[in-house]
Amino acid sequence: IGRHTVSRTNTLRGLNHSPGGELPLVVTAQVDLVLVLVSLLAFWTRLSRLSYPNAVVFDEVYYGQFVSLYMKRVFFIDDSGPPLGHMILAFGAYLGGFDGNFLWNRIGADYPSSVSVWSLRLLPALCGSLCVPLVYLLTLELNFSHLAALGAALLLLLENSLIVQSRFMLLESVLIFFVLLAFLSYLRFHNAPNSSWSRFSWLLLSGASCAAAVGVKYMGVFSYLLLLGVASLHTWNLIGDHTLNVCVQCVCRFMCLVVVPVLLYVFWFYIHLGLLSHSGPHDQLMSSAFQASLQGGLSRITQGQPLEVAYGSQVTLRSSASQPIPCWLHSHRANYPVRYENGRGSSHQQQVTCYPFKDVNNWWIIKDPGKQKLVVGSPPQPVRHGDVIQLVHGMTSRFLNSHDVAAPMSPHAQEVSGYIDFNVSMAAQNLWRVHISNREAESDVWKTILSEVRLVHVNTSAVLKLSGVSLPDWGFRQLEVVAEKLFKGHSSVLGWTVEEHRYGTSQEQKEREAELHSPTHIDIDRKMSFWAKFLELQWKMLTVKQEDSEHKYSSSPLEWITMETNIAYWLHSSTNAQIHLIGNPVSWGVANLSLLAYQLLAAVYLVRRRRGIKDLPDAVWCRFSCLGCVCVGGWVVNFVPFLLMEKTLFLYHYLPALCYLYVLSPALLEHAHTHLLSSAIQRQALGVCVSAVLLTVFLSYRNFCPLTYGSPELSANQLQGLRWRETWDILYRHR
Amino acid sequence: VSVQGRANFKILRDTSTLRNRKSFPTSAPNTPVSKGQSCPTGNDAQSSNGTSAQFSSRLSDRHMCTVLLVLVVGLSFSTRLYKITEPPHVCWDETHFGKMGSYYINRTFFFDVHPPLGKMLIGLAGYMTGYDGTFPFMKPGDKYEHHNYWGMRGFCAVLGSLLPIFAYLIVLELSRSETAALIAASLLIFDTGCITISQYILLDPILMFFIMAAVLSMVKFNQPFSASWWLWLVLTGVNLAGALGVKFVGLFVILLVGLNTVWDLWRLLGDLSLSLVDIAKHFLARVVGLILFPLFFYVTVFAIHFVVLNKSGPGDGFFSSAFQSRLIGNNLHNASMPEYLAYGSTITVKNLRIAGGYLHSHWHLYPEGVGARQQQVTAYLHKDYNNLWLVHRQNTQSPTPDLVRHGDIIRLEHKETTRNLHSHLHEAPLTKKHFQVTGYGNNGTGDANDLWQVEVCGGQKGDLVKVLRSKVRFLHRATGCVLYSSGKTLPKWGWEQVEVTCSPYLKETPSSQWNIEDHINPKLPNISLSVLKPHFLEILLESHIVMIRGNSGLKPKDNEMNSKPWHWPINYQGLRFSGVNETEYRVYLLGNPVLWWMNLASLGLYLIMVAVASVALQRGFSLKHSHVLMRGGGLLLLGWLLHYAPFYTMGRVLYYHHYFPAMLFSSMLTGITLDILLKSADLLLRPPYSDWLQRAGQLVLLFTVLHSFYLFHPLSYGMTGPLAHEPGSSMAGLKWMDSWEF
């Protein structure tokens, strides 16, 4: 088995004291030529002609926009994954001198000459090529032979779908790389002798790779959990061992595999937030405090506002809910219609709505119910938690009012209006109690941007709430604001924050209107702590839902096993040259077979062991079950969760799971070779079969190469010949 | 080392069997006494005592055991049956399940998302106690007046009263400790939530009865191939089928028993003293007792359901035409109508998907932003005059009835609104890749987009369209798409009816196939049609699919506070069973918060204790109670998890009372956990003091349970007068959480 390891020994002669003595300085280098060879082949298959096609391919259109935003350091939110993956892609672009000036608007658009396509695609391709040697080493660490390792490496090397996925600006290859690295370094650690402390550097590397894998895509969590499971099993066995200092061992492992990854994961966000310092298209999704921390945008407006809201303050109140859209409490000179379409009556008082645009009608003045004046006294008298206030609309001077009249769209809630006295024995009910939900002390002061308040109606104890429903035409399609009687639990639709704020100085209506139209400017700087930003960003990323769009090439998880669907990545603008995500069908077959075979074999072994029949020596059994834990376990955790997901899924989501199977297949064959087959003839037959299979794998790889690399161009007939399955969608251009 | 621990345990067990033999000399020496009959002391020190002392102590223990059981039975029944007829009006979901009980008595067909057994039992209980099925159960709050409702409530309460007794027996079997069993039973007896949910006409007490009975019989069968073993095995099977027959939540207990059985078989497989034949016998016995027999029982329940309900009723529209023809009073029962579809007929068109609905339209328009602002066309599950359509020729009204043939171009006019069935190149409201279908035109005049080509599936040009029996597709002339029911529920603007689209994908699926159900044409002779009577298995399958659809269709509504699974263990919010205002008689379903929080705390405590115990075992120490803790407690924890965790993945609307089965397991686990915790006092103190500590702990526990019950009992037995936040209320000062609404 060791035949393939060629060792070369170089001796260097140093300074000798005695010419006939031993060599004092010897360097021994062992080079695994097979490993070098497969690595070179991997680089060749993944890196050659990387800048072809010189056009946007498939999801590059999606990731590209974020790369551009990184280059311009503009803040964005992407719910598809944590920022590390995007940052790696952006780093590649940075190396190539990409300035972010490219409009990623459609697949197939040509890159201008100013964009270095090669460097955009370089890092994923490098990661993709490194997966091949990693798989080789992983098989060795699972205690299988170099031949099995070679088999695994070849399967990975000749897998068309992995090649396609590596060669473009996509993240799967990066994810697979880190996952494999994590497992490899963990097994290195596990196999190293107990005494050496240097092995903990492997563990540390494993933890770091886990953090990187999770940082690239959330999907990495599944592999991380599997690795944690395997590690805790090993640690559990350690507890029974009385020869070791168990506590120290456990703590070290915990540090390396849990604490370090969590810290690193946060660190990705630290870099992310450090890089993206400018306001951008997704600002509106974030809280006012967050927006104020970004350069440009809100911070330009709010810079230097007074912090404490006082009686007489002029404020805009932003709803804490980001659904359906962020908006500000608003009123305008239009009344609720006397009767709605469905015949229900209203109070016919002035409309109060929530308006998603900046407007002078968003300004409200905080008034002390006991006093008449609308200006801030000196010193300013701050509003505290529990205080009762009135809110006066800046432009119309109407008081924010609520009463027992059904709201226009949500009849179960109370209407909120700007009070107009129609002399119909409907008294004003315009007192509101300020309830600061994120207060630190009972007498906390209402702060601009930082405080989230609820306005509780004093007469009815209903709470001012954004119902989220759009009003009809009479309400100019603005959002409805109501007061909800049933006040239960925490909800962001009930919270309001002061966004723009200044101390009012004019008592007269005319002056005040002029004041409201003028922009606010005073100079103080407010910072938000990193942790608060991190938590808010992470929470938003997990909860922001993009609308679930069906995609032409989306598929369901069960179709992946049989490769029912393909994905067309790119089609040449004039010829039939095209790139598809299609796996190597022979390899997929081998992978599926080995998965099935392993499970059958494991079941038989388990039952027989339970009955006291030991087919395998303990060491071999241990190796066999370890293989199952890593490979079959890896397949399960990377496949089964998708069955429960309701997202739009694509074939490339299966690739991580597939890689585990490619490790499994040759290892299983080796197991069969050494432990199941007894006679020499059987073994030779197996050898012949394996060679034949490898040959067909290679041939089918060659066969699909034109669809993998996008060249050479094929004729319609040839394309027809490549359509091995009815369900594959291969494009023909009629000329 | 753990093997040694287990061996210790075995020895202890053996001595207890020995003691049993001495105290029951009549039992045959070869058959060990069934463990259920014994009432072990849990005090192992006694095994070394002299024989006579031991004998008398055994006798008093046995006596004690009976007394305790009687006490549990008495308390349990008295707490549940107290004030059973109060309030004398319909409470909460009684309006559904009482009504469905009446349907059984009246033999009227209805549709419900739950399997029928629970409602059948309610109906049976009502029938036996003289309820005649005439009370309408219109809405909560309706007075029962002279109707005999106590029988149905009493039946549920009796089943509910058995729960603490079962809990007592289960915990006794698992832990062999009366203290643990007593703690578990008292937690359930004095829980206001358990009392309330048992006192009304609901499915939950019946469901929980079957769940607990299944678990009890599962832990009881452990003397292979004896008569009692077979009995318990069969009982387990029956109860599993019963649990599933009441609600689909019963699946979780099936899973629990299944996992336990697999574990048991695996243990037997490892027992090398058993031959393979023995193991095969074990395996087959379980297959028969736990799979085949329950399946048979479950199917029988459905068979009875279909036989009893033979009259047409409110649930007809959910089922296929063939199914409806079984029901007396349905217009398809012994139907007689023109056999072939003709021009000028009035028809209803039903989608062939199971629970597919009728092609429907109404005056309301699609809202702005959803395709063209034209009249809505939907699929609707109920029978309604808006389901009626007129069949017209392409252009002119023909005076003579002429038959429609495969390939003909027709126009379908909605009878009520005189709009034509219409489609165009706007995207459909939900399925964005399909086209919108609308009602268009006026008095039958529309445009070219109103034309549809009729195709009989598997037919040729010129074939006639058979009413009821032909599968028909409607192809849109202008765009070539096919009329399709996507099965997705429209939002509120569409009255939560089902979306109808025009699909450009011409695959033949039931979604794109329709049949003509009603067919009225006075100019044609009616012919009696004997529609193919469906096979029983087809009905069974169909009703299951309809139920599952119905279940997943119960989406949370806007503006309705929906309960989240994490609310439940912390007793965040209960349910109003009756009454809102100060003047009304109010009952509020809420678990006794002290007990529930104790349950929650002991879950955490249990996990800590297991972690400590397993580390200790792994390090080679042996602990006295670790087997009970891990095996018995583990089973109960698994039960709790299986009845709780799946709710996190459910999309349907959830309610507080869904937690009660899980709460039963949690309470039993608390019994075991607290008992072992108190017994572990000897790890801290020396014998006399540790015993004192143990007794003191038990007393404090007992006092806490009783006092908290005294405080919160008005929740179950009714409150009147001011609400809890006012000082004059009977619940003053007890509104510990803002979210409680009493």
XYZ file of N, CA, C and O in Angstrom, chain A residues 23 118 123 210 214-215 271 349 358 380 402 432 440 464 471 476 484 492 502 521 574-575 609 623 646 653 664 681 691:
116
model
N 26.394 12.871 11.119
C 25.944 14.120 10.483
C 25.183 14.932 11.516
O 24.203 14.468 12.090
N -10.696 37.133 -14.093
C -9.862 36.065 -13.552
C -9.740 36.189 -12.035
O -9.903 35.231 -11.298
N -10.450 32.974 -6.199
C -10.481 32.374 -4.863
C -11.418 31.162 -4.778
O -11.018 30.126 -4.257
N -14.326 25.557 11.041
C -15.771 25.474 11.300
C -16.369 26.870 11.264
O -17.410 27.095 10.640
N -19.251 28.077 8.660
C -20.533 28.675 9.054
C -20.603 30.113 8.548
O -21.659 30.598 8.165
N -19.450 30.777 8.526
C -19.420 32.159 8.075
C -19.678 32.304 6.590
O -20.091 33.362 6.129
N -15.459 42.610 10.971
C -14.834 43.097 9.742
C -15.894 43.660 8.804
O -15.739 44.737 8.231
N -62.997 62.801 11.771
C -61.927 63.691 12.211
C -60.706 63.506 11.311
O -60.708 62.684 10.397
N -40.099 60.698 3.991
C -39.840 61.903 4.786
C -40.794 62.988 4.315
O -40.984 63.182 3.112
N -34.520 72.812 29.603
C -35.538 71.922 29.038
C -36.022 70.936 30.103
O -35.218 70.428 30.878
N -57.624 59.474 20.358
C -58.215 58.170 20.072
C -59.496 58.049 20.864
O -59.658 58.691 21.897
N -51.743 60.876 26.395
C -51.005 59.629 26.137
C -49.926 59.468 27.186
O -49.228 60.423 27.522
N -33.853 51.577 31.365
C -32.967 50.932 32.318
C -33.422 51.198 33.742
O -33.278 50.360 34.621
N -50.956 52.824 20.933
C -50.825 53.274 19.545
C -50.084 52.210 18.757
O -49.003 51.771 19.157
N -54.492 51.983 3.657
C -55.799 52.615 3.537
C -56.176 52.695 2.067
O -55.304 52.693 1.200
N -54.997 57.972 0.735
C -53.808 58.088 -0.122
C -52.905 56.869 -0.025
O -51.699 56.966 -0.150
N -54.829 49.791 19.866
C -55.299 48.418 20.081
C -55.623 48.255 21.561
O -54.821 48.577 22.417
N -43.151 44.579 17.900
C -42.505 45.769 17.364
C -43.511 46.732 16.757
O -43.212 47.906 16.595
N -35.698 68.195 17.425
C -35.076 69.474 17.783
C -35.955 70.149 18.819
O -37.134 69.831 18.955
N -29.941 70.723 12.513
C -28.482 70.577 12.544
C -27.884 71.101 13.830
O -27.980 72.267 14.147
N -24.523 34.101 -29.059
C -24.876 33.825 -30.452
C -24.732 32.344 -30.814
O -25.397 31.879 -31.724
N -23.893 31.616 -30.129
C -23.688 30.220 -30.529
C -24.315 29.274 -29.508
O -24.959 29.703 -28.555
N -23.112 -8.536 15.485
C -22.347 -8.239 16.707
C -23.228 -8.350 17.938
O -22.812 -8.817 18.983
N -12.829 1.541 12.854
C -12.544 2.332 11.667
C -13.782 2.412 10.780
O -14.134 3.462 10.253
N -38.617 25.143 3.347
C -39.593 25.603 2.362
C -38.982 26.606 1.404
O -39.683 27.258 0.654
N -27.191 22.826 -3.896
C -27.264 22.623 -2.448
C -26.856 21.197 -2.069
O -26.564 20.927 -0.917
N -16.715 8.178 0.905
C -17.218 6.883 1.351
C -16.928 5.765 0.349
O -16.466 4.688 0.728
N -8.901 -14.552 -6.536
C -9.621 -14.320 -7.802
C -10.663 -13.235 -7.622
O -10.803 -12.322 -8.429
N -11.331 -0.660 -11.907
C -10.653 0.045 -13.001
C -11.656 0.407 -14.082
O -11.631 1.519 -14.622
